[in-house]
Coordinates of C-alpha atoms in Angstrom, one line a residue:
M1 CA -8.5 -7.1 14.7
A2 CA -4.9 -7.7 13.5
V3 CA -2.9 -4.7 12.6
A4 CA 0.5 -4.8 10.9
N5 CA 3.0 -2.4 12.3
C6 CA 6.7 -1.6 12.1
C7 CA 8.4 -0.5 15.3
F8 CA 11.5 1.7 15.4
S9 CA 13.4 3.1 18.3
V10 CA 13.9 6.7 17.4
V11 CA 16.9 8.4 18.9
T12 CA 17.4 12.2 19.3
S13 CA 19.9 14.1 21.3
T14 CA 17.8 14.0 24.4
V15 CA 15.1 11.4 24.3
K16 CA 14.5 7.8 23.2
F17 CA 11.1 6.5 22.3
R18 CA 9.4 3.8 20.2
C19 CA 7.0 4.4 17.5
C20 CA 4.6 2.1 15.7
L21 CA 3.4 3.0 12.2
S22 CA 0.2 1.4 11.0
S23 CA -1.2 1.0 7.6
Q24 CA -4.8 0.4 6.8
R25 CA -4.0 -2.0 4.1
Y26 CA -3.1 -4.6 6.7
L27 CA -6.4 -4.4 8.6
A28 CA -8.1 -7.8 9.0
T29 CA -11.0 -9.0 11.0
S30 CA -9.7 -12.5 11.9
Q31 CA -8.5 -11.7 15.4
H32 CA -9.9 -9.7 18.3
S33 CA -6.7 -8.5 19.8
I34 CA -4.3 -6.1 18.3
A35 CA -1.3 -7.9 16.9
S36 CA 1.7 -6.8 14.8
V37 CA 4.7 -8.3 13.1
T38 CA 7.6 -5.9 13.3
C39 CA 11.0 -5.8 11.5
K40 CA 13.6 -4.5 13.9
A41 CA 16.1 -1.8 13.3
V42 CA 17.3 1.2 15.4
V43 CA 16.5 4.4 13.5
N44 CA 18.2 7.7 14.3
R45 CA 16.4 10.8 13.1
R46 CA 16.9 14.5 13.7
G47 CA 14.1 16.8 12.8
S48 CA 12.2 14.3 10.7
P49 CA 8.5 15.3 10.4
R50 CA 7.3 11.7 10.5
E51 CA 8.6 8.2 11.2
H52 CA 9.8 5.9 8.5
K53 CA 8.2 2.5 8.1
E54 CA 11.0 0.0 7.8
G55 CA 9.0 -3.1 6.9
V56 CA 5.4 -4.1 7.5
S57 CA 3.3 -7.2 7.3
H58 CA 0.1 -8.6 8.6
K59 CA 0.3 -11.8 10.7
K60 CA -2.8 -13.8 10.4
S61 CA -4.3 -15.2 13.6
P62 CA -2.6 -17.1 15.1
G63 CA 0.0 -17.5 12.3
K64 CA 0.1 -18.0 8.6
S65 CA 1.6 -21.1 6.9
K66 CA 3.8 -20.8 3.8
D67 CA 5.9 -22.6 1.3
R68 CA 7.9 -25.8 1.8
R69 CA 9.8 -28.5 -0.2
S70 CA 10.1 -32.2 -0.5
S71 CA 12.7 -34.8 -0.6
L72 CA 13.4 -38.2 0.8
H73 CA 16.4 -37.2 2.9
D74 CA 17.8 -38.2 6.2
E75 CA 16.6 -36.6 9.4
D76 CA 19.6 -34.4 9.6
D77 CA 18.7 -32.9 6.2
D78 CA 16.5 -29.9 5.8
G79 CA 14.1 -31.4 3.3
I80 CA 11.1 -33.8 3.5
S81 CA 11.3 -37.4 4.6
G82 CA 7.7 -38.4 4.7
K83 CA 8.3 -42.0 3.5
R84 CA 10.7 -43.3 6.0
N85 CA 11.4 -43.4 9.7
A86 CA 14.8 -41.9 10.3
Q87 CA 16.6 -42.0 13.6
K88 CA 15.5 -39.2 15.8
S89 CA 17.1 -37.8 18.9
Q90 CA 15.1 -35.0 20.5
P91 CA 17.5 -32.6 22.2
M92 CA 16.6 -32.1 25.9
A93 CA 15.5 -28.6 26.9
F94 CA 16.0 -29.4 30.5
K95 CA 18.9 -31.7 31.6
S96 CA 19.3 -33.2 35.0
S97 CA 22.8 -33.1 36.4
G98 CA 22.1 -36.0 38.9
A99 CA 23.6 -36.6 42.3
Q100 CA 27.3 -36.3 42.8
R101 CA 29.5 -37.9 45.5
K102 CA 31.1 -35.4 47.9
D103 CA 34.6 -36.7 47.3
K104 CA 34.3 -35.8 43.6
K105 CA 32.8 -32.4 44.1
E106 CA 36.1 -30.5 43.8
F107 CA 37.0 -32.4 40.6
K108 CA 33.6 -31.5 39.1
F109 CA 34.2 -27.8 39.9
D110 CA 37.5 -27.9 38.2
M111 CA 36.1 -29.5 35.1
K112 CA 33.4 -26.8 35.0
E113 CA 36.0 -24.1 35.1
Q114 CA 37.9 -25.7 32.2
Q115 CA 34.8 -26.1 30.2
F116 CA 33.8 -22.5 30.8
E117 CA 37.2 -21.3 29.6
Q118 CA 36.9 -23.4 26.5
Q119 CA 33.4 -22.1 25.9
N120 CA 34.7 -18.5 26.2
L121 CA 37.3 -19.2 23.5
K122 CA 34.6 -20.7 21.3
D123 CA 32.3 -17.8 21.8
A124 CA 35.0 -15.3 21.0
A125 CA 35.6 -17.0 17.7
F126 CA 32.1 -16.8 16.3
L127 CA 31.0 -13.6 18.1
D128 CA 33.8 -11.7 16.3
A129 CA 32.2 -12.5 13.0
V130 CA 29.1 -10.4 14.0
V131 CA 29.4 -6.7 13.0
K132 CA 27.3 -3.6 13.4
V133 CA 25.7 -2.0 10.4
Y134 CA 25.3 1.8 10.0
C135 CA 23.0 2.8 7.2
T136 CA 22.0 6.1 5.8
H137 CA 18.6 6.0 4.1
T138 CA 16.9 8.4 1.7
E139 CA 13.3 7.5 1.0
P140 CA 11.5 8.7 -2.2
D141 CA 8.9 11.4 -1.9
Y142 CA 5.8 9.8 -3.4
S143 CA 4.0 13.1 -3.6
L144 CA 6.9 14.6 -5.6
P145 CA 8.4 11.5 -7.2
W146 CA 11.3 13.4 -8.8
Q147 CA 12.9 14.0 -5.4
K148 CA 13.7 12.3 -2.1
Q149 CA 12.8 12.9 1.5
R150 CA 15.3 14.0 4.1
Q151 CA 17.8 11.3 5.0
Y152 CA 18.0 9.5 8.2
T153 CA 20.2 6.8 9.8
S154 CA 19.7 3.4 11.4
T155 CA 21.8 0.7 12.9
G156 CA 21.4 -3.1 12.6
S157 CA 23.6 -6.2 12.6
A158 CA 25.3 -8.4 10.0
F159 CA 27.8 -11.3 10.0
M160 CA 30.6 -12.7 7.9
I161 CA 30.1 -15.6 5.5
G162 CA 33.4 -15.7 3.7
N163 CA 34.7 -14.5 0.3
G164 CA 34.6 -10.9 1.5
K165 CA 30.9 -11.0 2.0
L166 CA 28.4 -10.2 4.8
L167 CA 24.8 -11.1 5.3
T168 CA 22.1 -8.8 6.8
N169 CA 18.4 -8.1 6.4
A170 CA 17.1 -6.3 3.4
H171 CA 15.1 -3.9 5.5
C172 CA 18.3 -2.8 7.2
V173 CA 19.6 -1.3 3.9
E174 CA 16.3 -0.3 2.3
Y175 CA 16.6 3.0 0.4
Y176 CA 20.3 3.1 1.3
T177 CA 22.6 5.8 0.2
Q178 CA 25.6 4.8 2.3
V179 CA 26.3 1.6 4.3
K180 CA 29.1 1.2 6.9
V181 CA 30.1 -1.7 9.1
K182 CA 32.2 -1.9 12.3
K183 CA 33.7 -5.0 13.8
R184 CA 33.5 -6.0 17.4
G185 CA 36.2 -4.4 19.5
D186 CA 37.1 -2.0 16.7
D187 CA 36.5 1.7 16.5
T188 CA 36.9 2.0 12.7
K189 CA 33.9 2.0 10.3
Y190 CA 34.4 0.5 6.8
I191 CA 32.3 1.3 3.7
A192 CA 30.2 -1.7 2.6
K193 CA 28.7 -2.2 -0.9
V194 CA 25.2 -3.7 -1.3
L195 CA 25.5 -6.5 -3.8
A196 CA 22.0 -7.8 -3.7
R197 CA 18.7 -7.3 -1.9
G198 CA 16.1 -10.1 -1.6
V199 CA 13.0 -8.2 -0.6
D200 CA 10.8 -11.2 -0.5
C201 CA 13.1 -13.2 1.8
D202 CA 14.4 -10.0 3.7
I203 CA 18.1 -10.8 3.1
A204 CA 20.8 -8.5 1.7
L205 CA 24.3 -9.4 0.6
L206 CA 27.1 -6.9 1.4
S207 CA 30.8 -6.8 0.5
V208 CA 33.7 -4.9 2.1
E209 CA 36.8 -4.2 -0.1
S210 CA 39.1 -3.1 2.7
E211 CA 41.7 -5.9 3.4
E212 CA 42.2 -4.5 6.9
F213 CA 38.6 -5.3 7.7
W214 CA 39.1 -9.0 7.0
E215 CA 42.3 -9.4 8.9
G216 CA 41.9 -12.2 11.4
A217 CA 38.3 -12.7 10.4
E218 CA 36.7 -16.1 10.6
P219 CA 33.4 -16.6 8.6
L220 CA 30.5 -18.4 10.2
E221 CA 29.5 -21.9 9.3
F222 CA 25.9 -22.7 8.5
G223 CA 24.2 -25.5 10.3
H224 CA 21.2 -27.7 9.5
L225 CA 17.6 -26.8 10.2
P226 CA 17.1 -27.2 14.0
R227 CA 14.4 -29.2 15.8
L228 CA 11.9 -28.1 18.4
Q229 CA 13.4 -27.3 21.8
D230 CA 16.9 -27.0 20.4
S231 CA 18.8 -24.2 22.1
V232 CA 19.3 -21.0 20.1
T233 CA 21.4 -17.9 20.8
V234 CA 20.7 -14.6 19.0
V235 CA 23.7 -12.3 18.6
G236 CA 23.6 -8.7 17.4
Y237 CA 23.7 -5.0 18.3
P238 CA 20.2 -4.1 19.6
L239 CA 19.0 -1.0 21.3
G240 CA 20.3 -0.4 24.8
G241 CA 24.0 -0.2 24.3
D242 CA 26.8 0.0 21.8
T243 CA 28.5 -3.4 22.4
I244 CA 27.4 -6.8 21.2
S245 CA 24.4 -8.5 22.8
V246 CA 23.6 -12.1 23.4
T247 CA 20.1 -13.6 24.2
K248 CA 19.2 -17.2 24.5
G249 CA 16.1 -19.3 24.0
V250 CA 14.8 -22.4 22.3
V251 CA 13.2 -23.2 19.0
S252 CA 9.4 -23.0 19.5
R253 CA 8.1 -23.8 16.0
I254 CA 9.2 -24.3 12.4
E255 CA 6.7 -23.6 9.7
V256 CA 5.9 -21.4 6.7
T257 CA 5.3 -17.9 8.0
S258 CA 4.7 -14.3 6.8
Y259 CA 7.8 -12.3 6.1
A260 CA 7.0 -8.8 7.2
H261 CA 9.2 -6.8 4.9
G262 CA 8.6 -8.8 1.7
S263 CA 4.9 -9.6 2.2
S264 CA 5.8 -13.2 1.3
D265 CA 5.4 -16.6 2.7
L266 CA 8.5 -18.7 3.4
L267 CA 9.9 -21.1 5.9
G268 CA 10.6 -19.5 9.3
I269 CA 11.9 -20.5 12.7
Q270 CA 10.0 -19.2 15.7
I271 CA 12.0 -18.7 18.9
D272 CA 11.5 -17.3 22.3
A273 CA 14.8 -15.5 22.6
A274 CA 14.5 -11.7 22.7
I275 CA 14.8 -9.9 19.4
N276 CA 14.9 -6.2 19.7
P277 CA 15.4 -3.2 17.4
G278 CA 19.0 -3.5 16.1
N279 CA 19.0 -7.3 16.2
S280 CA 17.9 -7.4 12.5
G281 CA 20.5 -9.1 10.4
G282 CA 22.3 -10.8 13.3
P283 CA 22.9 -14.5 13.3
A284 CA 21.2 -17.2 15.5
F285 CA 23.5 -20.0 16.7
N286 CA 23.0 -23.5 17.9
D287 CA 24.9 -25.2 20.7
Q288 CA 27.7 -26.1 18.3
G289 CA 28.4 -22.5 17.3
E290 CA 26.9 -23.0 13.9
C291 CA 24.7 -20.3 12.3
I292 CA 21.1 -21.7 11.9
G293 CA 19.6 -18.5 10.6
V294 CA 19.2 -14.7 10.6
A295 CA 17.1 -12.8 13.1
F296 CA 14.6 -10.5 11.4
Q297 CA 11.2 -9.9 13.0
V298 CA 9.0 -10.3 16.1
Y299 CA 5.3 -10.8 16.7
R300 CA 3.6 -8.4 19.1
S301 CA 0.2 -9.0 20.6
E302 CA -1.7 -8.4 23.8
E303 CA -2.3 -12.2 24.0
V304 CA 1.2 -13.5 23.3
E305 CA 4.8 -12.8 24.3
N306 CA 8.3 -13.9 23.4
I307 CA 7.7 -14.7 19.7
G308 CA 10.6 -13.9 17.5
Y309 CA 11.5 -15.2 14.0
V310 CA 14.7 -16.3 12.3
I311 CA 15.2 -16.9 8.6
P312 CA 16.5 -20.5 8.4
T313 CA 19.6 -21.5 6.5
T314 CA 17.5 -23.2 3.8
V315 CA 16.1 -19.8 2.8
V316 CA 19.6 -18.2 3.1
S317 CA 21.1 -20.9 0.9
H318 CA 18.4 -20.4 -1.7
F319 CA 19.2 -16.6 -1.8
L320 CA 22.9 -17.2 -2.1
N321 CA 22.6 -19.9 -4.8
D322 CA 20.2 -17.7 -6.7
Y323 CA 22.7 -14.9 -6.7
E324 CA 25.6 -17.1 -7.7
R325 CA 23.6 -18.6 -10.6
N326 CA 22.3 -15.4 -12.1
E327 CA 24.9 -12.9 -10.8
K328 CA 21.9 -11.1 -9.4
Y329 CA 18.9 -12.0 -7.2
T330 CA 15.8 -13.1 -9.1
G331 CA 13.5 -14.0 -6.3
F332 CA 11.5 -17.0 -5.0
P333 CA 9.1 -18.5 -7.6
S334 CA 5.4 -18.9 -7.3
L335 CA 2.9 -21.3 -8.9
G336 CA 0.4 -18.4 -9.3
V337 CA -2.8 -20.1 -8.2
M338 CA -5.2 -19.6 -5.3
L339 CA -6.0 -22.8 -3.6
Q340 CA -8.9 -23.9 -1.3
K341 CA -8.7 -26.7 1.2
L342 CA -10.8 -29.8 0.5
E343 CA -11.8 -30.9 3.9
N344 CA -15.5 -31.1 3.2
P345 CA -16.8 -34.5 1.9
A346 CA -19.6 -32.9 -0.1
L347 CA -17.1 -30.6 -1.8
R348 CA -14.9 -33.6 -2.7
A349 CA -17.9 -35.5 -4.0
C350 CA -19.0 -32.6 -6.2
L351 CA -15.5 -32.4 -7.7
K352 CA -15.5 -36.2 -8.2
V353 CA -12.6 -36.6 -5.8
Q354 CA -13.0 -40.0 -4.1
S355 CA -13.7 -39.9 -0.4
N356 CA -12.9 -43.6 0.1
E357 CA -9.9 -45.6 -1.1
H358 CA -10.4 -46.2 -4.8
K359 CA -9.3 -49.7 -5.8
S360 CA -9.0 -48.9 -9.5
A361 CA -5.5 -47.6 -10.1
K362 CA -6.5 -46.7 -13.7
H363 CA -8.3 -43.6 -12.5
F364 CA -6.6 -42.8 -9.2
P365 CA -3.1 -44.2 -8.7
Y366 CA -2.9 -42.8 -5.2
K367 CA -4.8 -43.9 -2.0
V368 CA -7.4 -41.7 -0.5
W369 CA -5.1 -39.8 1.9
F370 CA -3.1 -38.8 -1.2
V371 CA -6.1 -38.2 -3.6
Q372 CA -7.8 -35.5 -1.6
G373 CA -5.6 -32.6 -2.7
V374 CA -6.5 -28.9 -2.9
L375 CA -8.9 -27.0 -5.2
V376 CA -7.7 -24.4 -7.7
R377 CA -10.0 -21.3 -7.3
R378 CA -8.1 -18.7 -9.3
V379 CA -5.1 -18.7 -11.7
E380 CA -2.9 -15.7 -12.4
P381 CA -2.9 -14.7 -16.1
T382 CA 0.8 -14.0 -16.0
S383 CA 1.8 -17.4 -14.6
D384 CA 2.7 -20.4 -16.7
A385 CA 0.1 -22.4 -14.7
N386 CA -2.5 -20.4 -16.6
R387 CA -1.6 -22.5 -19.6
V388 CA -2.2 -25.9 -18.0
L389 CA -4.5 -25.4 -15.0
K390 CA -8.2 -24.4 -14.8
E391 CA -10.5 -23.2 -12.0
G392 CA -12.0 -26.4 -10.5
D393 CA -8.9 -28.5 -10.9
V394 CA -7.7 -30.4 -7.9
I395 CA -3.9 -30.6 -7.3
V396 CA -3.1 -33.9 -5.6
S397 CA 0.7 -34.0 -6.1
F398 CA 3.7 -31.7 -6.7
D399 CA 6.8 -33.5 -8.1
D400 CA 5.3 -36.8 -6.9
V401 CA 4.9 -35.5 -3.4
H402 CA 1.3 -36.0 -2.3
V403 CA -0.7 -32.9 -1.2
G404 CA -3.2 -33.4 1.6
C405 CA -6.7 -31.9 1.8
E406 CA -5.5 -29.1 4.1
G407 CA -2.8 -28.1 1.6
T408 CA 0.1 -29.7 3.5
V409 CA 2.8 -32.1 2.6
P410 CA 5.1 -34.5 4.6
F411 CA 8.0 -32.7 6.3
R412 CA 10.9 -34.6 7.8
S413 CA 9.8 -37.8 9.6
N414 CA 6.6 -37.1 11.5
E415 CA 5.7 -33.5 10.6
R416 CA 3.6 -31.8 7.9
I417 CA 4.1 -28.4 6.4
A418 CA 2.3 -26.1 4.0
F419 CA 2.4 -27.1 0.3
R420 CA 3.9 -23.7 -0.6
Y421 CA 7.2 -24.9 1.0
L422 CA 7.8 -27.2 -2.0
I423 CA 7.5 -24.3 -4.4
S424 CA 9.9 -22.1 -2.4
Q425 CA 12.6 -24.8 -2.8
K426 CA 12.5 -24.2 -6.6
F427 CA 14.3 -21.5 -8.5
A428 CA 12.9 -19.1 -11.1
G429 CA 12.6 -21.0 -14.4
D430 CA 12.4 -24.5 -12.9
V431 CA 9.7 -26.8 -14.1
A432 CA 7.3 -28.5 -11.7
E433 CA 5.1 -31.6 -12.4
L434 CA 1.6 -31.4 -11.0
G435 CA -0.7 -34.3 -10.5
I436 CA -4.3 -33.0 -10.9
I437 CA -7.9 -34.4 -11.1
R438 CA -10.0 -32.7 -13.7
A439 CA -13.7 -33.7 -14.0
G440 CA -12.9 -36.9 -12.2
S441 CA -9.9 -37.9 -14.3
F442 CA -6.3 -38.0 -13.1
M443 CA -3.6 -36.4 -15.3
K444 CA -0.2 -34.9 -15.0
V445 CA 0.8 -31.4 -16.3
Q446 CA 4.0 -29.4 -16.1
A447 CA 4.3 -25.7 -15.3
V448 CA 7.3 -23.3 -15.2
L449 CA 7.7 -21.5 -11.9
N450 CA 8.5 -17.8 -11.9
P451 CA 8.3 -15.0 -9.4
R452 CA 4.9 -13.5 -9.0
V453 CA 3.9 -10.5 -11.0
H454 CA 2.0 -7.9 -8.9
L455 CA -0.3 -5.4 -10.6
V456 CA 0.4 -3.1 -7.6
P457 CA 3.9 -3.9 -6.4
Y458 CA 4.8 -4.0 -2.8
H459 CA 8.2 -2.5 -3.4
V460 CA 9.5 -0.1 -6.0
D461 CA 12.3 -1.4 -8.1
G462 CA 15.3 0.9 -7.9
G463 CA 13.9 2.7 -4.9
Q464 CA 12.6 5.7 -6.9
P465 CA 9.1 5.7 -8.4
S466 CA 8.5 6.3 -12.1
Y467 CA 6.8 9.5 -13.2
L468 CA 5.7 11.3 -16.3
I469 CA 4.7 15.0 -16.5
I470 CA 2.5 16.1 -19.4
A471 CA 1.3 19.7 -19.3
G472 CA 1.6 19.8 -15.6
L473 CA -0.3 16.6 -15.0
V474 CA 2.0 14.3 -12.9
F475 CA 1.4 10.6 -13.6
T476 CA 3.0 7.8 -11.6
P477 CA 2.3 4.0 -11.1
L478 CA 0.2 2.9 -8.2
S479 CA 2.2 1.0 -5.6
E480 CA 1.8 -0.1 -2.0
P481 CA 4.4 2.4 -0.7
L482 CA 2.4 5.2 -2.4
I483 CA -0.8 4.0 -0.9
E484 CA 0.8 3.8 2.5
Y485 CA 2.3 7.3 2.1
V486 CA -1.0 8.8 1.2
T487 CA -3.0 7.1 3.9
L488 CA -0.5 7.6 6.7
P489 CA -1.4 10.3 9.3
G490 CA 0.2 13.6 8.6
T491 CA 0.6 13.2 4.8
Q492 CA -2.9 14.1 3.7
E493 CA -1.9 17.8 3.4
E494 CA 1.1 16.9 1.3
C495 CA -0.8 14.7 -1.1
E496 CA -3.9 16.9 -1.2
G497 CA -6.2 13.8 -1.4
S498 CA -6.5 10.2 -0.7
I499 CA -6.8 7.0 -2.7
G500 CA -10.4 6.4 -3.7
L501 CA -12.3 3.2 -2.7
K502 CA -12.6 2.1 -6.3
L503 CA -8.8 2.4 -6.8
L504 CA -8.1 0.6 -3.6
A505 CA -10.5 -2.2 -4.7
K506 CA -8.5 -2.5 -7.9
S507 CA -5.3 -2.8 -6.0
R508 CA -6.6 -5.5 -3.8
Y509 CA -8.7 -7.6 -6.2
S510 CA -7.2 -7.2 -9.7
L511 CA -4.5 -9.3 -11.2
A512 CA -1.9 -8.3 -13.8
R513 CA -2.8 -9.5 -17.3
F514 CA 0.7 -9.2 -18.6
K515 CA 4.2 -8.6 -17.2
G516 CA 4.8 -4.9 -16.8
E517 CA 1.1 -3.9 -16.5
Q518 CA 0.6 -0.9 -14.2
I519 CA -2.2 1.1 -12.7
V520 CA -1.2 4.7 -13.6
I521 CA -2.7 7.5 -11.5
L522 CA -2.7 11.2 -11.7
S523 CA -0.7 12.1 -8.6
Q524 CA -1.3 15.9 -8.8
V525 CA -1.7 18.8 -11.2
L526 CA 1.0 21.5 -11.4
A527 CA -1.0 24.6 -12.0
N528 CA -0.5 26.3 -15.4
E529 CA -2.6 28.1 -18.0
V530 CA -2.7 25.0 -20.2
N531 CA -4.4 22.9 -17.5
F532 CA -6.8 25.6 -16.3
G533 CA -9.7 24.0 -14.5
Y534 CA -8.0 20.8 -13.7
E535 CA -5.9 21.9 -10.7
D536 CA -7.8 20.1 -8.0
M537 CA -7.5 16.6 -9.4
S538 CA -5.3 14.1 -7.7
N539 CA -4.9 10.3 -7.1
Q540 CA -7.1 9.1 -9.9
Q541 CA -6.5 6.3 -12.4
A542 CA -5.9 7.5 -15.9
T543 CA -6.2 6.0 -19.4
C544 CA -5.1 8.0 -22.5
K545 CA -6.3 7.9 -26.1
N546 CA -3.0 8.4 -27.7
R547 CA -4.3 10.1 -30.9
Y548 CA -5.1 13.2 -28.9
L549 CA -4.2 14.3 -25.4
V550 CA -7.5 13.0 -24.0
F551 CA -7.4 11.4 -20.5
E552 CA -10.3 9.5 -19.1
F553 CA -10.3 9.1 -15.3
E554 CA -12.4 7.0 -13.0
D555 CA -15.8 8.2 -12.2
N556 CA -16.1 9.2 -15.9
Y557 CA -14.1 12.4 -15.5
L558 CA -12.6 13.7 -18.8
V559 CA -9.5 15.9 -19.3
V560 CA -8.6 17.2 -22.8
L561 CA -5.4 19.1 -23.5
E562 CA -4.3 20.7 -26.7
R563 CA -1.2 18.8 -27.8
E564 CA 1.0 21.6 -29.2
A565 CA 0.2 23.8 -26.2
A566 CA 1.0 21.0 -23.8
R567 CA 4.4 20.5 -25.5
A568 CA 5.2 24.2 -25.6
C569 CA 4.5 24.7 -21.8
S570 CA 6.5 21.7 -20.6
S571 CA 9.8 23.5 -20.1
H572 CA 8.2 26.4 -18.4
I573 CA 6.4 24.2 -15.9
L574 CA 9.6 22.3 -15.1
K575 CA 11.4 25.5 -14.5
D576 CA 8.7 27.0 -12.3
Y577 CA 8.5 24.0 -10.1
G578 CA 12.2 23.2 -10.0
I579 CA 11.8 19.7 -11.6
P580 CA 14.9 18.3 -13.4
S581 CA 13.1 16.3 -16.0
E582 CA 9.6 15.7 -17.4
R583 CA 10.0 11.9 -16.9
S584 CA 12.0 9.5 -14.7
S585 CA 15.1 7.8 -16.2
D586 CA 13.4 4.4 -16.6
L587 CA 10.9 6.0 -19.0
S588 CA 13.6 7.3 -21.4
E589 CA 13.2 4.2 -23.7
P590 CA 10.0 3.7 -25.8
Y591 CA 7.5 1.3 -24.3
V592 CA 6.3 -1.7 -26.2
D593 CA 2.8 -2.8 -25.3
S594 CA 2.5 -6.5 -24.5
L595 CA -1.2 -6.6 -25.3
E596 CA -2.5 -7.8 -28.6
D597 CA -4.5 -5.3 -30.7
N598 CA -7.7 -7.2 -30.2
Q599 CA -7.2 -7.9 -26.5
A600 CA -9.7 -6.2 -24.2
V601 CA -8.4 -3.5 -21.9
D602 CA -11.2 -3.4 -19.5
Q603 CA -10.7 -5.5 -16.3
D604 CA -13.3 -6.5 -13.8
F605 CA -12.5 -7.0 -10.2
G606 CA -11.8 -10.5 -9.0
N607 CA -13.9 -12.2 -6.3
S608 CA -11.0 -12.6 -4.0
P609 CA -8.0 -10.6 -2.7
V610 CA -4.8 -10.9 -4.7
T611 CA -2.6 -11.5 -1.6
N612 CA -2.7 -13.8 1.5
L613 CA -2.4 -10.7 3.6
E614 CA -5.9 -9.6 2.6
I615 CA -7.6 -13.0 3.1
G616 CA -9.4 -13.2 6.4
F617 CA -9.1 -17.0 6.9
D618 CA -6.9 -19.9 6.1
G619 CA -9.3 -21.7 3.7
L620 CA -8.0 -19.8 0.7
L621 CA -4.3 -19.2 0.1
W622 CA -2.2 -18.0 -2.8
T623 CA 0.6 -20.3 -3.8

């Protein structure tokens, strides 16, 4: 059983301990041992009734593949070079010094001292660009969505990238109310402003306006994507002390992996250097002192050890370019399809995909190892791919890069990587050309790539959930944070009920039919004369017939309210319960329904989960 957890080191005035928070939404049956992917931050709480979950994700056994990109570049580039053999020089993880003559032993010692001193100077230059982050968080209270929980503080790491900006992890500044940073060797904290948060890639961009903070500062330089066994140094301010910490290791693996905080699949670097609470947001360096990524999570399991993850510079550059293009962060795009591997010959034959090299270029312009492709099993209604793809199509190429039967594409010179990597290299609004086989015929189609639309979002935009109070009935959209809040131990009394199985099934298997669609639930009922008899209702999906105040809930429960009485009692209910407004600020504008008048509103469950986190094996993957 694989369980996704988030670990925090909680500090009080007298005791330090670690706490793991689990959510049942990440339970899977694909692994026998207990495993967890954790985002690391040091959290300070005083008198908090429960621990905060900083970022959570399920890590499939033994690891999940994710998106990648293609290009015919040189080995030193970070793209794909599957068509040519570039020069390769594998860095040595173990280097032999060789035998030395006795008469040169003293000379060798002197050279080592000189090199050591030079290295110290080099270290001081780039270590000074790493700063400590102090964040004050205030989470929303999902049982009372008009207010927030008690604030708490945490510490993490960040580093300078020039132009008055810093980079850190998004989970380090989640639900932030105040962010401060402190330089190495300084005792002054400076106020930082959060310019952008990329939840899906777990990166945040900060700025510091104080000129004093930037005096003598040298921003870090980004390096290329490393290779296996390359040395890596992780720098940050983890738990265990107040000064800067340095840990060393090597690059163990480079592949698409699950990002714990964003529940997304992007390129990641696996390393064996220690990453502890507080390292989040700190840089990872190569031997040349170049930054090769951002430390952000670890993988915990009884069967593994020393598995940490770094966000590579390709993902960081995508985040920064997106911000510069749009003056805000728009997110990584998605094709919006569920794909199945085509390894079985009978399955390929059924789909009229050739199992042997087809000599007629008229039907199949690619050879067999390029023809196999992957099968489209489900297409999101909100994606542009829904216009050009159908269930049963076989995708054999993406921008003329051939897709294998396992859903992989060429990566660098002699590697392969998950097909989703190609999509992650695109930006929102970019057009992709897909080569597909439909009913035995080859064709090319084009689709616009956009960020995925979730019916039940993994994060709440703006940090505060929407709500609407009608005659004491509190309505709010269903979201993953709300599900986690209700199902966490110790919150049942607060929420007075749990999410029903039918509602959980909808959140796991239903796709959004249009952008902005939500599952609205009745969170609770604020007792009043006008809602007499309905006080015990909570956490049920609602639909309203707008001619009257008639609400139909799941399990065929019906609530009818007298419209004028409901309007008249509104101000009294708000006063009695100390609520500032009957609706959240984002609901002040009239809502325009995106559905056509003749479009059906009923929605059946799908046959497969809507996220890779819920799929128990690697045969099916959302892209």
